[in-house]
Amino acid sequence: MGVLPSALSSNGYDLDCSPARLGWLAPSDPAEPFAALRSRYDSEGYLWLRSLLPRAAVLEFRRHVFAQFAEFGLLAEGTDPVEGKASDRSPDPASRGRLMELVRSAAFESFCLMPELWRFIDQLIGGNSTLHRRKILRFTRPGDPASTGAHYDLIYLRAGTDRLVTAWIPIGDVPVRMGGLLYLEGSHRLGREMEAEFGRRNAGLSPEERISAYNRNMTETGWISKDLPAMAERFGSRWLAADYAAGDVVLHSPYMIHAATRNDDPDGTMRLSADIRFQDVRDDADPRWGSHWSLGDGL
């Protein structure tokens, strides 16, 4: 492990980077005995699997994605798309349409279904897995003030099973300063408690409102909070960060609370990542996740 940064920011809040409030995510080797990995996932709420995917394949997909945006002014001139160097210009709004094309593409589907990933997921869920059609692909430019607030995924998936596994895939190297995911230590237990409380509070709502992340008992975004330092203080916990590498995958429980920080990469590198979900084919699926991701789709 390297040295944790002395400064991190998310949505205008500066994190407490003291050892009591910020620590390292624990890595796992996919080659370890599966029983040990299963036990760690259950006890910690996540598995950070180092080099699960072929690094070359991940970087090739990174090149493919960013090459698609060159015509929209997203990339610094004269750079290789795989570098993901951001230009000084604001990208053409038409680039959003290209992003929506990419999430529907065969290239993205095949990337998300690399055998190394689905075989591991099958073991983890103990059956044949299926990938939700709603798959998210995000890039974050350095200095973008908006970051993903603290939440757990089941908030947005209440109309189906909770036997879900989220895979967060850094598409390229993502050191801490580039704004990769942070996990609130031990929060998969806290997420279960919160969801049980939301269930009690939502009992009088209509079925449509009960499954909504934006109902009257939730915040505007469905997030638990934007104030990450206050959350760590409130629950006496730490945010766990990592220097992710191309080929890594983080699998986490639908109750695990996570968030992101601002991309402060000093070299102007964009963060690119995929956010996808698997479940057992035999379990009920949230029908809202049976459609491709669209900007503003309410989830």
Short mmCIF file of C-alpha atoms in Angstrom, two decimals:
data_model
loop_
_atom_site.label_atom_id
_atom_site.label_comp_id
_atom_site.label_asym_id
_atom_site.label_seq_id
_atom_site.Cartn_x
_atom_site.Cartn_y
_atom_site.Cartn_z
CA MET A 1 0.00 0.00 0.00
CA GLY A 2 1.11 3.53 -0.69
CA VAL A 3 0.57 6.65 1.36
CA LEU A 4 -2.99 7.85 1.74
CA PRO A 5 -3.60 11.36 0.40
CA SER A 6 -3.70 14.28 2.79
CA ALA A 7 -6.66 15.84 0.97
CA LEU A 8 -9.78 14.43 -0.70
CA SER A 9 -12.98 16.25 -1.58
CA SER A 10 -16.49 15.16 -2.53
CA ASN A 11 -19.34 17.51 -3.46
CA GLY A 12 -17.66 20.42 -1.73
CA TYR A 13 -16.87 18.55 1.51
CA ASP A 14 -13.25 17.92 2.50
CA LEU A 15 -12.78 14.46 3.96
CA ASP A 16 -11.07 13.88 7.28
CA CYS A 17 -7.94 12.06 6.08
CA SER A 18 -6.75 11.06 9.54
CA PRO A 19 -6.18 7.32 10.15
CA ALA A 20 -9.36 7.23 12.25
CA ARG A 21 -11.52 8.26 9.29
CA LEU A 22 -9.64 7.12 6.17
CA GLY A 23 -8.00 3.79 5.46
CA TRP A 24 -7.10 1.33 2.73
CA LEU A 25 -9.47 -1.12 1.10
CA ALA A 26 -8.21 -4.68 1.64
CA PRO A 27 -7.18 -6.40 -1.62
CA SER A 28 -7.94 -10.03 -2.46
CA ASP A 29 -6.24 -12.43 -4.82
CA PRO A 30 -8.77 -14.23 -7.06
CA ALA A 31 -6.54 -17.33 -6.84
CA GLU A 32 -7.15 -17.70 -3.09
CA PRO A 33 -9.36 -20.61 -1.99
CA PHE A 34 -12.91 -19.64 -2.84
CA ALA A 35 -14.20 -20.44 0.65
CA ALA A 36 -11.90 -17.75 2.07
CA LEU A 37 -13.06 -15.22 -0.53
CA ARG A 38 -16.72 -16.05 0.13
CA SER A 39 -16.20 -15.61 3.86
CA ARG A 40 -14.46 -12.26 3.32
CA TYR A 41 -17.28 -11.00 1.09
CA ASP A 42 -19.86 -11.94 3.72
CA SER A 43 -17.92 -10.40 6.61
CA GLU A 44 -16.67 -7.22 4.89
CA GLY A 45 -19.38 -6.58 2.29
CA TYR A 46 -16.95 -6.39 -0.63
CA LEU A 47 -14.12 -8.08 -2.50
CA TRP A 48 -11.46 -6.02 -4.24
CA LEU A 49 -10.16 -8.60 -6.70
CA ARG A 50 -6.74 -7.64 -8.02
CA SER A 51 -6.04 -8.49 -11.68
CA LEU A 52 -9.18 -10.57 -12.15
CA LEU A 53 -9.48 -9.37 -15.76
CA PRO A 54 -6.74 -9.30 -18.43
CA ARG A 55 -5.11 -5.87 -18.18
CA ALA A 56 -4.54 -5.66 -21.94
CA ALA A 57 -8.23 -6.28 -22.67
CA VAL A 58 -9.32 -3.60 -20.20
CA LEU A 59 -6.93 -1.04 -21.69
CA GLU A 60 -8.03 -1.90 -25.22
CA PHE A 61 -11.64 -1.22 -24.24
CA ARG A 62 -10.54 2.07 -22.65
CA ARG A 63 -8.93 3.04 -25.95
CA HIS A 64 -12.09 2.05 -27.83
CA VAL A 65 -14.32 4.17 -25.59
CA PHE A 66 -12.26 7.35 -25.58
CA ALA A 67 -11.60 7.11 -29.33
CA GLN A 68 -15.36 7.38 -29.77
CA PHE A 69 -15.30 10.82 -28.13
CA ALA A 70 -12.37 12.38 -29.99
CA GLU A 71 -14.68 14.09 -32.50
CA PHE A 72 -16.53 15.83 -29.66
CA GLY A 73 -13.49 17.65 -28.28
CA LEU A 74 -13.21 15.54 -25.15
CA LEU A 75 -9.56 14.51 -25.59
CA ALA A 76 -6.42 16.62 -25.53
CA GLU A 77 -5.12 16.98 -29.08
CA GLY A 78 -2.30 14.68 -30.13
CA THR A 79 -2.82 12.17 -27.30
CA ASP A 80 -3.51 8.45 -27.50
CA PRO A 81 -7.15 7.77 -26.52
CA VAL A 82 -6.01 5.08 -24.06
CA GLU A 83 -4.37 7.84 -22.00
CA GLY A 84 -7.74 9.53 -21.47
CA LYS A 85 -6.23 13.01 -21.28
CA ALA A 86 -8.95 15.64 -21.05
CA SER A 87 -8.91 18.68 -23.31
CA ASP A 88 -9.38 22.20 -21.96
CA ARG A 89 -12.60 22.56 -23.92
CA SER A 90 -16.09 21.71 -22.78
CA PRO A 91 -17.19 18.62 -24.71
CA ASP A 92 -19.91 18.92 -27.31
CA PRO A 93 -23.31 18.08 -25.71
CA ALA A 94 -23.79 15.64 -28.60
CA SER A 95 -21.26 13.40 -26.84
CA ARG A 96 -24.08 12.30 -24.53
CA GLY A 97 -25.72 10.58 -27.47
CA ARG A 98 -22.51 8.69 -28.20
CA LEU A 99 -22.34 7.58 -24.56
CA MET A 100 -25.86 6.18 -24.83
CA GLU A 101 -24.83 4.33 -28.00
CA LEU A 102 -21.84 2.83 -26.22
CA VAL A 103 -23.85 1.45 -23.29
CA ARG A 104 -26.06 -0.34 -25.82
CA SER A 105 -23.16 -1.67 -27.88
CA ALA A 106 -21.96 -5.23 -28.35
CA ALA A 107 -18.49 -4.03 -27.35
CA PHE A 108 -19.67 -2.95 -23.89
CA GLU A 109 -21.80 -6.07 -23.44
CA SER A 110 -18.86 -8.34 -24.24
CA PHE A 111 -16.57 -6.32 -21.96
CA CYS A 112 -19.00 -6.80 -19.06
CA LEU A 113 -19.26 -10.52 -19.76
CA MET A 114 -15.61 -11.49 -19.81
CA PRO A 115 -15.44 -15.13 -18.68
CA GLU A 116 -13.15 -14.33 -15.75
CA LEU A 117 -15.91 -12.16 -14.29
CA TRP A 118 -19.08 -14.17 -14.89
CA ARG A 119 -17.44 -17.41 -13.76
CA PHE A 120 -16.46 -15.80 -10.46
CA ILE A 121 -19.95 -14.31 -10.06
CA ASP A 122 -21.53 -17.72 -10.68
CA GLN A 123 -19.49 -19.12 -7.80
CA LEU A 124 -20.35 -16.19 -5.55
CA ILE A 125 -24.11 -16.43 -6.04
CA GLY A 126 -24.12 -20.23 -6.19
CA GLY A 127 -25.96 -20.53 -9.49
CA ASN A 128 -26.23 -19.27 -13.04
CA SER A 129 -25.88 -15.50 -13.06
CA THR A 130 -27.56 -12.99 -15.32
CA LEU A 131 -26.33 -9.48 -16.05
CA HIS A 132 -28.80 -6.62 -15.75
CA ARG A 133 -29.33 -4.84 -19.04
CA ARG A 134 -29.05 -1.46 -17.32
CA LYS A 135 -25.26 -1.07 -17.29
CA ILE A 136 -23.58 2.23 -16.47
CA LEU A 137 -20.44 3.58 -18.13
CA ARG A 138 -19.01 6.79 -16.66
CA PHE A 139 -16.09 9.08 -17.31
CA THR A 140 -15.10 11.84 -14.90
CA ARG A 141 -13.04 14.83 -15.96
CA PRO A 142 -10.47 16.30 -13.56
CA GLY A 143 -11.95 19.05 -11.43
CA ASP A 144 -15.59 18.12 -12.04
CA PRO A 145 -17.23 19.28 -8.78
CA ALA A 146 -20.04 16.69 -8.88
CA SER A 147 -19.32 13.32 -7.25
CA THR A 148 -21.51 10.34 -6.44
CA GLY A 149 -22.91 10.76 -2.93
CA ALA A 150 -23.09 8.07 -0.26
CA HIS A 151 -25.67 5.37 -0.99
CA TYR A 152 -26.22 1.63 -1.11
CA ASP A 153 -27.45 0.09 -4.35
CA LEU A 154 -30.63 -1.58 -3.15
CA ILE A 155 -32.17 1.89 -2.78
CA TYR A 156 -32.55 1.83 -6.58
CA LEU A 157 -33.41 -1.88 -6.90
CA ARG A 158 -36.24 -2.44 -4.44
CA ALA A 159 -38.60 -4.12 -6.92
CA GLY A 160 -36.55 -7.31 -7.12
CA THR A 161 -34.31 -9.62 -5.12
CA ASP A 162 -31.68 -8.34 -2.73
CA ARG A 163 -29.41 -11.25 -3.72
CA LEU A 164 -27.50 -8.95 -6.03
CA VAL A 165 -23.80 -8.43 -6.65
CA THR A 166 -22.51 -5.14 -8.01
CA ALA A 167 -19.29 -5.14 -10.01
CA TRP A 168 -17.44 -1.83 -10.21
CA ILE A 169 -14.75 -2.01 -12.87
CA PRO A 170 -12.05 0.66 -13.22
CA ILE A 171 -11.33 0.89 -16.94
CA GLY A 172 -7.73 1.97 -16.59
CA ASP A 173 -5.57 2.74 -13.57
CA VAL A 174 -7.47 4.78 -10.99
CA PRO A 175 -5.27 5.97 -8.11
CA VAL A 176 -7.01 7.47 -5.09
CA ARG A 177 -6.59 11.04 -6.32
CA MET A 178 -8.56 10.20 -9.48
CA GLY A 179 -11.81 9.75 -7.57
CA GLY A 180 -12.44 6.00 -7.51
CA LEU A 181 -15.02 4.45 -5.22
CA LEU A 182 -14.75 4.74 -1.45
CA TYR A 183 -16.46 2.26 0.86
CA LEU A 184 -17.66 2.99 4.39
CA GLU A 185 -16.06 0.28 6.50
CA GLY A 186 -18.52 -2.32 7.82
CA SER A 187 -21.48 -0.48 6.31
CA HIS A 188 -23.18 -3.51 4.71
CA ARG A 189 -24.66 -4.15 8.16
CA LEU A 190 -25.65 -0.50 8.49
CA GLY A 191 -27.27 -0.58 5.04
CA ARG A 192 -29.45 -3.52 6.09
CA GLU A 193 -30.57 -1.61 9.17
CA MET A 194 -31.34 1.49 7.11
CA GLU A 195 -33.33 -0.51 4.57
CA ALA A 196 -35.36 -2.16 7.32
CA GLU A 197 -36.14 1.28 8.75
CA PHE A 198 -37.09 2.62 5.32
CA GLY A 199 -39.37 -0.40 4.92
CA ARG A 200 -41.19 0.45 8.14
CA ARG A 201 -41.53 4.12 7.19
CA ASN A 202 -42.66 3.28 3.67
CA ALA A 203 -45.30 0.74 4.70
CA GLY A 204 -48.15 3.19 4.09
CA LEU A 205 -47.02 4.22 0.63
CA SER A 206 -48.31 2.88 -2.67
CA PRO A 207 -46.32 0.02 -4.25
CA GLU A 208 -44.92 2.46 -6.83
CA GLU A 209 -43.71 4.86 -4.13
CA ARG A 210 -42.29 2.10 -1.93
CA ILE A 211 -39.82 1.00 -4.59
CA SER A 212 -38.83 4.53 -5.59
CA ALA A 213 -35.50 5.94 -4.44
CA TYR A 214 -37.11 9.38 -4.61
CA ASN A 215 -40.25 8.87 -2.53
CA ARG A 216 -41.29 11.28 0.21
CA ASN A 217 -39.18 9.45 2.81
CA MET A 218 -35.98 9.67 0.76
CA THR A 219 -33.64 12.49 -0.21
CA GLU A 220 -33.94 14.20 -3.59
CA THR A 221 -31.25 12.01 -5.17
CA GLY A 222 -31.82 8.80 -3.22
CA TRP A 223 -28.39 9.31 -1.67
CA ILE A 224 -27.98 8.94 2.08
CA SER A 225 -25.74 12.00 2.22
CA LYS A 226 -23.31 14.14 0.24
CA ASP A 227 -21.40 14.93 3.44
CA LEU A 228 -18.92 12.05 3.58
CA PRO A 229 -16.86 13.35 6.53
CA ALA A 230 -20.00 13.78 8.64
CA MET A 231 -21.09 10.23 7.82
CA ALA A 232 -17.77 8.76 8.95
CA GLU A 233 -17.98 10.78 12.16
CA ARG A 234 -21.62 9.90 12.80
CA PHE A 235 -21.05 6.16 12.50
CA GLY A 236 -17.56 6.12 13.99
CA SER A 237 -16.21 4.52 10.84
CA ARG A 238 -13.63 5.04 8.10
CA TRP A 239 -13.90 5.55 4.37
CA LEU A 240 -11.75 2.96 2.62
CA ALA A 241 -9.89 3.99 -0.53
CA ALA A 242 -7.71 2.18 -3.06
CA ASP A 243 -5.23 2.65 -5.87
CA TYR A 244 -7.13 0.61 -8.45
CA ALA A 245 -5.41 -0.84 -11.52
CA ALA A 246 -6.71 -1.89 -14.92
CA GLY A 247 -7.81 -5.50 -14.50
CA ASP A 248 -9.14 -5.02 -10.97
CA VAL A 249 -12.81 -5.53 -10.10
CA VAL A 250 -14.61 -4.63 -6.88
CA LEU A 251 -17.65 -6.74 -6.03
CA HIS A 252 -19.92 -5.39 -3.32
CA SER A 253 -23.12 -6.16 -1.48
CA PRO A 254 -26.29 -4.21 -2.39
CA TYR A 255 -26.25 -2.92 1.20
CA MET A 256 -22.63 -1.67 1.16
CA ILE A 257 -22.46 2.13 1.44
CA HIS A 258 -20.12 3.72 -1.07
CA ALA A 259 -19.40 7.06 -2.72
CA ALA A 260 -16.82 8.79 -4.89
CA THR A 261 -14.51 11.78 -4.61
CA ARG A 262 -13.52 14.52 -7.03
CA ASN A 263 -11.02 13.61 -9.73
CA ASP A 264 -7.91 15.60 -8.77
CA ASP A 265 -5.48 13.89 -11.13
CA PRO A 266 -2.62 16.37 -11.69
CA ASP A 267 -1.96 15.10 -15.23
CA GLY A 268 -5.48 15.73 -16.52
CA THR A 269 -6.44 12.05 -16.80
CA MET A 270 -10.10 11.11 -16.92
CA ARG A 271 -11.49 8.32 -14.78
CA LEU A 272 -13.44 5.71 -16.75
CA SER A 273 -15.43 2.98 -15.03
CA ALA A 274 -18.28 0.51 -15.46
CA ASP A 275 -20.99 -0.06 -12.87
CA ILE A 276 -22.93 -3.30 -13.47
CA ARG A 277 -25.06 -5.79 -11.54
CA PHE A 278 -25.58 -9.53 -11.52
CA GLN A 279 -28.11 -11.82 -9.88
CA ASP A 280 -29.19 -15.46 -9.94
CA VAL A 281 -31.39 -16.11 -12.99
CA ARG A 282 -33.92 -17.84 -10.72
CA ASP A 283 -34.58 -14.77 -8.57
CA ASP A 284 -37.07 -11.99 -9.26
CA ALA A 285 -35.49 -9.06 -11.06
CA ASP A 286 -36.40 -5.39 -10.75
CA PRO A 287 -38.11 -4.78 -14.12
CA ARG A 288 -36.79 -1.22 -14.27
CA TRP A 289 -33.30 -2.67 -14.73
CA GLY A 290 -34.39 -4.63 -17.79
CA SER A 291 -33.89 -1.57 -20.01
CA HIS A 292 -30.65 0.07 -21.07
CA TRP A 293 -29.34 2.95 -18.97
CA SER A 294 -30.48 6.36 -20.17
CA LEU A 295 -29.54 9.74 -18.78
CA GLY A 296 -32.39 10.99 -16.62
CA ASP A 297 -34.12 7.60 -16.44
CA GLY A 298 -35.02 8.16 -12.79
CA LEU A 299 -32.68 5.51 -11.40
#
